Coordinates of C-alpha atoms in Angstrom, one line a residue:
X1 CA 91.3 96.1 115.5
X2 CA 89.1 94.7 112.8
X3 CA 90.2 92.4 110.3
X4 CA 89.3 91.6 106.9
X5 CA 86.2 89.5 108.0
X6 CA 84.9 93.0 108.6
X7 CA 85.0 94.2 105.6
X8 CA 83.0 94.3 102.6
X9 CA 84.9 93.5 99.5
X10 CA 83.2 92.3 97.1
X11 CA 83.7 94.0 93.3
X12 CA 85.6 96.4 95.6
X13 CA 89.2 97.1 94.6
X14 CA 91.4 96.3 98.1
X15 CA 95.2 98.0 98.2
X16 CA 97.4 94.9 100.5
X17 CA 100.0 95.7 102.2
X18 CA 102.2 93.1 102.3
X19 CA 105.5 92.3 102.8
X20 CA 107.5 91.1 100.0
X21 CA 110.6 91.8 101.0
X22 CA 112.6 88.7 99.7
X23 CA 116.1 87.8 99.3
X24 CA 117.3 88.0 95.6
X25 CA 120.8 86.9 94.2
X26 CA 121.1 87.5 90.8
X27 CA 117.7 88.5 89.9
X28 CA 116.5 85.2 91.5
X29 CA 114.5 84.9 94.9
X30 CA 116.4 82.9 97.3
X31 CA 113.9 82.4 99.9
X32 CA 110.1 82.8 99.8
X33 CA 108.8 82.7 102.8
X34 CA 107.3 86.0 103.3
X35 CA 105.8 86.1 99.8
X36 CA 104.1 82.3 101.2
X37 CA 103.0 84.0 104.2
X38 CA 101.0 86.5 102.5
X39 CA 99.3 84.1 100.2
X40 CA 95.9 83.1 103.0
X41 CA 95.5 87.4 102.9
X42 CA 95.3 87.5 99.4
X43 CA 93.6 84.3 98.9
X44 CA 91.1 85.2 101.1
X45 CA 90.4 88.6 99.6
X46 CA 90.1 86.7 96.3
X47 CA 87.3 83.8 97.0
X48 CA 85.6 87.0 97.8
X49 CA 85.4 88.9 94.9
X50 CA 87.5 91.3 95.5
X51 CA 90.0 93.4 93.3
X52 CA 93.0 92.6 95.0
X53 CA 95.8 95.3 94.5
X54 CA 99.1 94.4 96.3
X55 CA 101.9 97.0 97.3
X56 CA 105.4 96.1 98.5
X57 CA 108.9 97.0 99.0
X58 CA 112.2 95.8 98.3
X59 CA 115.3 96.5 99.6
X60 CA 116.3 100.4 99.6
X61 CA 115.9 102.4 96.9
X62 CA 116.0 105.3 98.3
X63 CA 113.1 106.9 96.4
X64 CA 115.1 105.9 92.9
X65 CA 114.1 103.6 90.0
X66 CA 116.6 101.0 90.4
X67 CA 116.0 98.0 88.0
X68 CA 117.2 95.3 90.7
X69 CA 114.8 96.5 93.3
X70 CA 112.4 95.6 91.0
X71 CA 109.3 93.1 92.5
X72 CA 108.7 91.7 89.1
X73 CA 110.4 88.1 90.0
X74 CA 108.1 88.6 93.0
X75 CA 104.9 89.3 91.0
X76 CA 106.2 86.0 89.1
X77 CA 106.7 83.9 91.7
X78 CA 103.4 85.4 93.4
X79 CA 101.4 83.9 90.4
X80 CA 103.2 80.7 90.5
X81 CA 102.3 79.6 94.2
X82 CA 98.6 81.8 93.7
X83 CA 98.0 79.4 90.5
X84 CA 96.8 82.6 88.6
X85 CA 98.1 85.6 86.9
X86 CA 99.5 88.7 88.7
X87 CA 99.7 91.7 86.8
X88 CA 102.6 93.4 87.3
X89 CA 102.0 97.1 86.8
X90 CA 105.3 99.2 85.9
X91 CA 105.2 101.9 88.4
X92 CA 103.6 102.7 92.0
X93 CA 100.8 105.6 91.3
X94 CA 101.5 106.4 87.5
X95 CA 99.9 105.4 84.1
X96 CA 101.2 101.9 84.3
X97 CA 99.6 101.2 87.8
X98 CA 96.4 102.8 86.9
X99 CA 95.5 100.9 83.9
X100 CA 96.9 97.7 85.6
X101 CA 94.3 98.2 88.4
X102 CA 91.9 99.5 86.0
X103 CA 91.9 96.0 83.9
X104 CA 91.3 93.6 87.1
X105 CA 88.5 91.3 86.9
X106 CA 86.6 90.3 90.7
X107 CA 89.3 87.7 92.1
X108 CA 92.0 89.5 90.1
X109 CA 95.5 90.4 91.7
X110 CA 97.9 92.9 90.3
X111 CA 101.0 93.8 92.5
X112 CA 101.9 97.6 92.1
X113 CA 106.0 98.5 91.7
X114 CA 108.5 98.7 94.3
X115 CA 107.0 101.2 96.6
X116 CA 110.6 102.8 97.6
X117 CA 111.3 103.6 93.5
X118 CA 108.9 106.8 95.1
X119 CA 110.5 109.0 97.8
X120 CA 107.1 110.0 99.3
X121 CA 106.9 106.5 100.9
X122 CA 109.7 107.0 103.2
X123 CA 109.4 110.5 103.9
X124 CA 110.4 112.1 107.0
X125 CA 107.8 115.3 105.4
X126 CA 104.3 114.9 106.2
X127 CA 103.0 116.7 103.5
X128 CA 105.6 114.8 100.8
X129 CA 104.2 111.7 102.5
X130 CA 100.8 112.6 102.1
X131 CA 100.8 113.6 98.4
X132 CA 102.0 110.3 97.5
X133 CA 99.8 108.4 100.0
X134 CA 96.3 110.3 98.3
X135 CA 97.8 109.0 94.9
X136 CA 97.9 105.3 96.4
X137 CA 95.3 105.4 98.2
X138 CA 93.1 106.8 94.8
X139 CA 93.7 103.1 93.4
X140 CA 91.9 101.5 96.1
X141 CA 88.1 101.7 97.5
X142 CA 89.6 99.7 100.9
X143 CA 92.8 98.9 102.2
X144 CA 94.5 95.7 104.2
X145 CA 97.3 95.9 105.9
X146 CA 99.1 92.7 106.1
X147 CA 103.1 93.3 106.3
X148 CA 103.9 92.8 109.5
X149 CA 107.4 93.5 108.9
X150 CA 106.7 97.5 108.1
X151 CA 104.3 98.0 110.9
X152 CA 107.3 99.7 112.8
X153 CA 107.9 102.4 109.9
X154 CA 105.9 105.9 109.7
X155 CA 105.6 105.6 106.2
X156 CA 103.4 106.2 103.6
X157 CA 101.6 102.4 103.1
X158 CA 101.7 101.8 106.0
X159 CA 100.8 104.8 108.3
X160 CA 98.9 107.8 105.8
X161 CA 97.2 105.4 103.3
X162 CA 94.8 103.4 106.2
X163 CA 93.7 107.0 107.4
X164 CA 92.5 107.5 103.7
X165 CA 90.3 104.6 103.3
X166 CA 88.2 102.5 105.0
X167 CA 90.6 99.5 106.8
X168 CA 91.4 96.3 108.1
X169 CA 94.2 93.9 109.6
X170 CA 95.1 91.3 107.3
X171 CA 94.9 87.5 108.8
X172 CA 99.2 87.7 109.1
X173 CA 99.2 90.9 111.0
X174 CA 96.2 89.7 113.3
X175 CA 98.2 86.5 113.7
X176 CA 101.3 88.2 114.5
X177 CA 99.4 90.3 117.2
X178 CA 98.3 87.6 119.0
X179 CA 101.2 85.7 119.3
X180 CA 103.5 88.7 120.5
X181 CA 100.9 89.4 123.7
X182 CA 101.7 85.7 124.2
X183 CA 104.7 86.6 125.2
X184 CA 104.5 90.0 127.0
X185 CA 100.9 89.5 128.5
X186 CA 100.1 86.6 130.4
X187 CA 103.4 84.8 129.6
X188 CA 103.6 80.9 130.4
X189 CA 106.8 80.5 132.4
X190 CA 109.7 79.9 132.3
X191 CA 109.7 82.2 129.7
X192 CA 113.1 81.9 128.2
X193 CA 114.8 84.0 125.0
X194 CA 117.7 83.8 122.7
X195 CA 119.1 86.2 121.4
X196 CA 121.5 85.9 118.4
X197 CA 122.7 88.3 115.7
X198 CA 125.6 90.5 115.1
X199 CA 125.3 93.6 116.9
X200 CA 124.1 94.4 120.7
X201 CA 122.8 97.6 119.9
X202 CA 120.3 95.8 117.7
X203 CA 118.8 94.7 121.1
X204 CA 119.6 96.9 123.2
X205 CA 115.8 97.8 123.9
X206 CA 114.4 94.6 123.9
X207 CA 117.0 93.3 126.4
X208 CA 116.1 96.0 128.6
X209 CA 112.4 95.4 128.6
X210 CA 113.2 91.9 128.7
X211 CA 115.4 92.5 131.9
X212 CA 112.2 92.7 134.1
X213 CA 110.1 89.9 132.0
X214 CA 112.0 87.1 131.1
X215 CA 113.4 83.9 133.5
X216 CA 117.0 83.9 131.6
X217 CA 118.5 85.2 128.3
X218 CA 120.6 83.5 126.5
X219 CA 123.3 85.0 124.2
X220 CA 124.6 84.0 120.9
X221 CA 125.8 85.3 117.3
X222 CA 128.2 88.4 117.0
X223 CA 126.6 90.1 119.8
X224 CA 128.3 87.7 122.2
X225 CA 131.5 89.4 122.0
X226 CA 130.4 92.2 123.3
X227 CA 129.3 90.0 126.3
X228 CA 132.1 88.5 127.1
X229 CA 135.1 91.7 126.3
X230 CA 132.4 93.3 129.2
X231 CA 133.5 90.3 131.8
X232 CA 137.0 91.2 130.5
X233 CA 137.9 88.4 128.2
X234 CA 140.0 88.3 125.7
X235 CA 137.6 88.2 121.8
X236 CA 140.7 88.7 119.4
X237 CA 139.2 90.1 116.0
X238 CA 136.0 89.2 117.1
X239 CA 133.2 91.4 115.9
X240 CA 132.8 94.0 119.2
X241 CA 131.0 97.3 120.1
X242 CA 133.2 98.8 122.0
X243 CA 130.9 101.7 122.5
X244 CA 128.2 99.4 124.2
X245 CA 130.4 97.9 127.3
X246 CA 129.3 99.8 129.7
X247 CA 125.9 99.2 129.1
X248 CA 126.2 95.2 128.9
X249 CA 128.0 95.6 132.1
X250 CA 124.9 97.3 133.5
X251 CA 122.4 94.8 132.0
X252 CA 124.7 92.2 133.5
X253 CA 124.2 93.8 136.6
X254 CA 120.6 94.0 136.3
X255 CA 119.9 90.7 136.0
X256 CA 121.8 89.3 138.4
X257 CA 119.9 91.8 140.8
X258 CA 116.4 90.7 139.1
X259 CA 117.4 86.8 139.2
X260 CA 116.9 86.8 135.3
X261 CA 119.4 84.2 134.3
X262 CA 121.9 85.3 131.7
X263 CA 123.3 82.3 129.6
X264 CA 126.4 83.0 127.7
X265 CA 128.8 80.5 125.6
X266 CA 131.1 78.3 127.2
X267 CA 133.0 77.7 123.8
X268 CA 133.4 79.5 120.7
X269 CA 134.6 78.5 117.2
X270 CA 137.4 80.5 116.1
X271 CA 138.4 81.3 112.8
X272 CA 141.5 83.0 111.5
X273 CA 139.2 84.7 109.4
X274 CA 135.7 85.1 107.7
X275 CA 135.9 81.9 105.8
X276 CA 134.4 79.1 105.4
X277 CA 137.6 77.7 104.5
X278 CA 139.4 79.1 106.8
X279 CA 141.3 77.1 109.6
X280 CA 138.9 77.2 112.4
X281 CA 138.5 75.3 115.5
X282 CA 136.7 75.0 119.0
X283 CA 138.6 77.4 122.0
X284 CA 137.1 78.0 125.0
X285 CA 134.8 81.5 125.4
X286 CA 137.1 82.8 127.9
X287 CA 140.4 82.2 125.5
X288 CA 139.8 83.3 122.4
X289 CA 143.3 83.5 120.7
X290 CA 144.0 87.4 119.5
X291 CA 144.7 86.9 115.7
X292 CA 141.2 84.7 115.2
X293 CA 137.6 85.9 115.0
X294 CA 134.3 83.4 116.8
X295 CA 131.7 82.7 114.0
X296 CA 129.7 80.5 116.3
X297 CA 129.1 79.5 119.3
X298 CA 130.9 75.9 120.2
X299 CA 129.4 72.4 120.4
X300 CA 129.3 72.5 124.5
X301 CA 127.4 76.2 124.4
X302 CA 125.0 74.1 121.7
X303 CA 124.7 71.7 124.5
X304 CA 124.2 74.2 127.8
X305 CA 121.1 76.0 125.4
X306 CA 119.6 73.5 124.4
X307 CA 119.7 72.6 128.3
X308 CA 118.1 75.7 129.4
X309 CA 115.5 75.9 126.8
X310 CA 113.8 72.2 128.2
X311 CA 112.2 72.9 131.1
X312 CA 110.6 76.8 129.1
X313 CA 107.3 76.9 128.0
X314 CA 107.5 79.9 126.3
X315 CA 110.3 81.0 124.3
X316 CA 111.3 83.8 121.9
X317 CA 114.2 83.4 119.6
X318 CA 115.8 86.1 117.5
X319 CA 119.1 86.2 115.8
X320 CA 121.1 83.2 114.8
X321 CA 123.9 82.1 116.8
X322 CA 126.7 82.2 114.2
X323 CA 127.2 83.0 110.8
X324 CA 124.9 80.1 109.8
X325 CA 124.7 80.6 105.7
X326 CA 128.4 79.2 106.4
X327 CA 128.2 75.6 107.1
X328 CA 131.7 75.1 109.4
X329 CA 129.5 77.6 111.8
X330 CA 126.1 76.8 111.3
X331 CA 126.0 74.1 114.0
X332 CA 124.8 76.5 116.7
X333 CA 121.9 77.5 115.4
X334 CA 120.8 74.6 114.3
X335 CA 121.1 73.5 118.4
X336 CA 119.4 76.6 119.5
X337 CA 116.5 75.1 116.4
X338 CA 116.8 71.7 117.8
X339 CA 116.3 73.3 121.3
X340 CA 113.1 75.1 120.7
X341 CA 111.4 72.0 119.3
X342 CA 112.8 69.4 121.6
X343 CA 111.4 71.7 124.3
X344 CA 108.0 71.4 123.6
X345 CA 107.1 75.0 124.6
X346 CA 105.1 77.3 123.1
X347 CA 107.9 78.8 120.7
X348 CA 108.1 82.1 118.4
X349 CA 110.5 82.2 115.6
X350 CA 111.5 86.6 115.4
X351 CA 111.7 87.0 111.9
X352 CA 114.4 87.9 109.8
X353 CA 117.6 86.0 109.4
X354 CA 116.2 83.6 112.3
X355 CA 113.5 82.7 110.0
X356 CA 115.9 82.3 106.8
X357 CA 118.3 80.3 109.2
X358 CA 115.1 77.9 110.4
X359 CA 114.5 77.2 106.2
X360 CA 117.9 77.0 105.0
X361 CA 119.0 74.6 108.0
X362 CA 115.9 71.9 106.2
X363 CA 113.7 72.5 109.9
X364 CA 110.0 72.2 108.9
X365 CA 108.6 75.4 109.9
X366 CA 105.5 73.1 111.4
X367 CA 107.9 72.1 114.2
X368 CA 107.6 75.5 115.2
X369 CA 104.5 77.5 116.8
X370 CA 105.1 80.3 115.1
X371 CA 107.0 82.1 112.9
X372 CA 107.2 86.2 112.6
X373 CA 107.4 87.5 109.3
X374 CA 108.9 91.0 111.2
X375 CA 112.1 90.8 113.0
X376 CA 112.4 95.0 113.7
X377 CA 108.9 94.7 114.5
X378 CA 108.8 91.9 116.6
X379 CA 111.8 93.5 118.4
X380 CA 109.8 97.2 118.8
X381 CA 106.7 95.0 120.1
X382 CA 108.8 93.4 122.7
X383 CA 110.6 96.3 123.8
X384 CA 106.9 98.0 124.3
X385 CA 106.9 100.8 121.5
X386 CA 103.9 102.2 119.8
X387 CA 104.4 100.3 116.2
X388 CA 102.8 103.1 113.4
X389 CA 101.3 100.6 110.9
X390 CA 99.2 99.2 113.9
X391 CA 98.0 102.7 115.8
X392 CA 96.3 103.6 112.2
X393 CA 94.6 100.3 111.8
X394 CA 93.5 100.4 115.2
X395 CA 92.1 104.1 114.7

């Protein structure tokens, strides 16, 4: 795969791929991570003298104009930590985005619209997809791609576009590569996992492929439930798939057959209902009362994790452990945190609200050894798949 050292960019206008994909509340971004983790891409592009023309998404538009999908706070807030201008062009392919790429100076940055305003990006039709990936592609002389967090979606930027134009990996896509044969190829052991989150089918895939690679799993957020209602426990108004016992009954089987360790709660805190004010308290995992619902794992399951993550020396976390942006359960996350760092392994943060919870729980990201920008992808890597957005720039 080559990467943008590769490439020469120079007065040449570069289409990014990126991943811009923040978390707005009221028109503000609440967390910008992955707009910080695109910035050494970008910047690098730039001491080059290139034209640097970034494409996004944001949230699903469904191939409509929807003013609060818009990426201009993004574009803003882009600028701010680039300490220069971004031109934020109107539209994707249209007037707007031509004369927007059209006016940028060598070093320049423009970021294009939402990509998802157009409904050839997501396109199941090949030739629907294709029309609007020429139009894209027609803005650029070379293209990056550099959102790692895509890389698992046949669409337009990110699969037709690179087959258009001469292309390169981006320094966060190259990055995120490496780490994730860390921990399929060649893993350090023990090579331990947590996985948090609300639903099991989420996971299912990468708990099977990590059924024959990983020393033990350990099992937090909603997805527990599921868990423990398949060793017949009572989980009240738990969140619960009922539709996925059987097969949590098989994976338990499996691992116990393998000798992969399965690591489930001890404790839960229960609420009588999705509150932060709610009465809640601690009630063991095995007796959770029927009219209340677990939000998070207890302060003794904190404990036991933290315990089997010590001795790892390569771990993969995805998923928090409770509903963390709720500070009652929030506590066992920020164990399963304290866990990976204490351990001293080589750690990977998946992405996603892992990554949010990692921020918004004050960790310095440092602490960590790395943190994905693409929890589906990350999750699609691990569970072997061939991930679209890197077969084309590996072609």
């Amino acid at each position: 795969m080559r990467t943008i050292d590769d490439l020469d960019v120079a007065g040449r206008r570069v289409l990014v791929r990126a991943d811009l994909n923040v978390p707005l509340e009221n028109g503000s971004i609440t967390d910008d991570g992955r707009i910080r983790a695109s910035l050494p891409t970008i910047e690098a592009l730039r001491a080059r003298g290139a034209k640097v023309v970034v494409c996004a998404h944001l949230g699903r538009p469904k191939g409509e104009v929807k003013p609060e999908f818009s990426l201009a706070p993004v574009a803003a807030r882009l600028g701010e930590l680039l300490g220069t201008d971004v031109a934020a062009a109107g539209d994707v392919v249209g007037d707007s985005a031509r004369a927007t790429v059209g006016g940028l100076a060598d070093g320049g940055v423009a970021l294009l619209e939402n990509l998802r305003f157009e409904p050839g990006e997501t396109s199941k039709d090949d030739a629907e997809r294709g029309a609007f990936a020429d139009r894209l592609a027609a803005l650029a002389e070379l293209y990056v791609g550099d959102g790692f967090g895509a890389v698992h979606r046949r669409h337009a930027s990110v699969y037709d576009v690179p087959r258009r134009l001469p292309h390169a990996a981006g320094g966060l896509i190259a990055a995120e590569v490496e780490v994730l044969k860390r921990l399929t190829e060649d893993v350090e052991r023990p090579y331990a996992v947590a996985l948090g989150g609300s639903k099991v089918s989420d996971k299912l895939g990468v708990i099977d492929n990590l059924l024959g690679k990983a020393d033990r799993i350990l099992i937090g957020g909603g997805m527990v439930f599921t868990f423990l209602k398949a060793q017949g426990h009572e989980v009240g108004k738990s969140l619960l798939e009922e539709d996925q016992l059987g097969t949590v009954r098989e994976y338990l089987r499996r691992a116990e057959e393998s000798g992969v360790e399965f690591v489930l709660p001890v404790d839960i805190v229960a609420a009588t209902e999705f509150s932060a004010d709610a009465d809640h308290g601690v009630v063991a995992a095995d007796a959770i009362p029927a009219d209340r619902l677990g939000l998070d794992i207890g302060p003794e399951s904190g404990k036991l994790f933290a315990a089997r993550l010590a001795d790892a020396r390569t771990v993969f976390w995805n998923g928090p452990m409770g509903v963390f942006e709720m500070e009652p359960y929030s506590h066992g996350t920020r164990a399963v945190a304290q866990g990976l760092i204490d351990s001293g392994a080589f750690t990977v943060v998946g992405g996603g609200d892992s990554a949010a919870a990692v921020r918004r729980l004050g960790f310095d990201e440092a602490a960590f050894s790395h943190i994905s920008t693409g929890g589906g992808a990350s999750l699609e890597y691990l569970e072997g798949k061939t991930l679209p957005g890197l077969q084309a720039l590996e072609d």
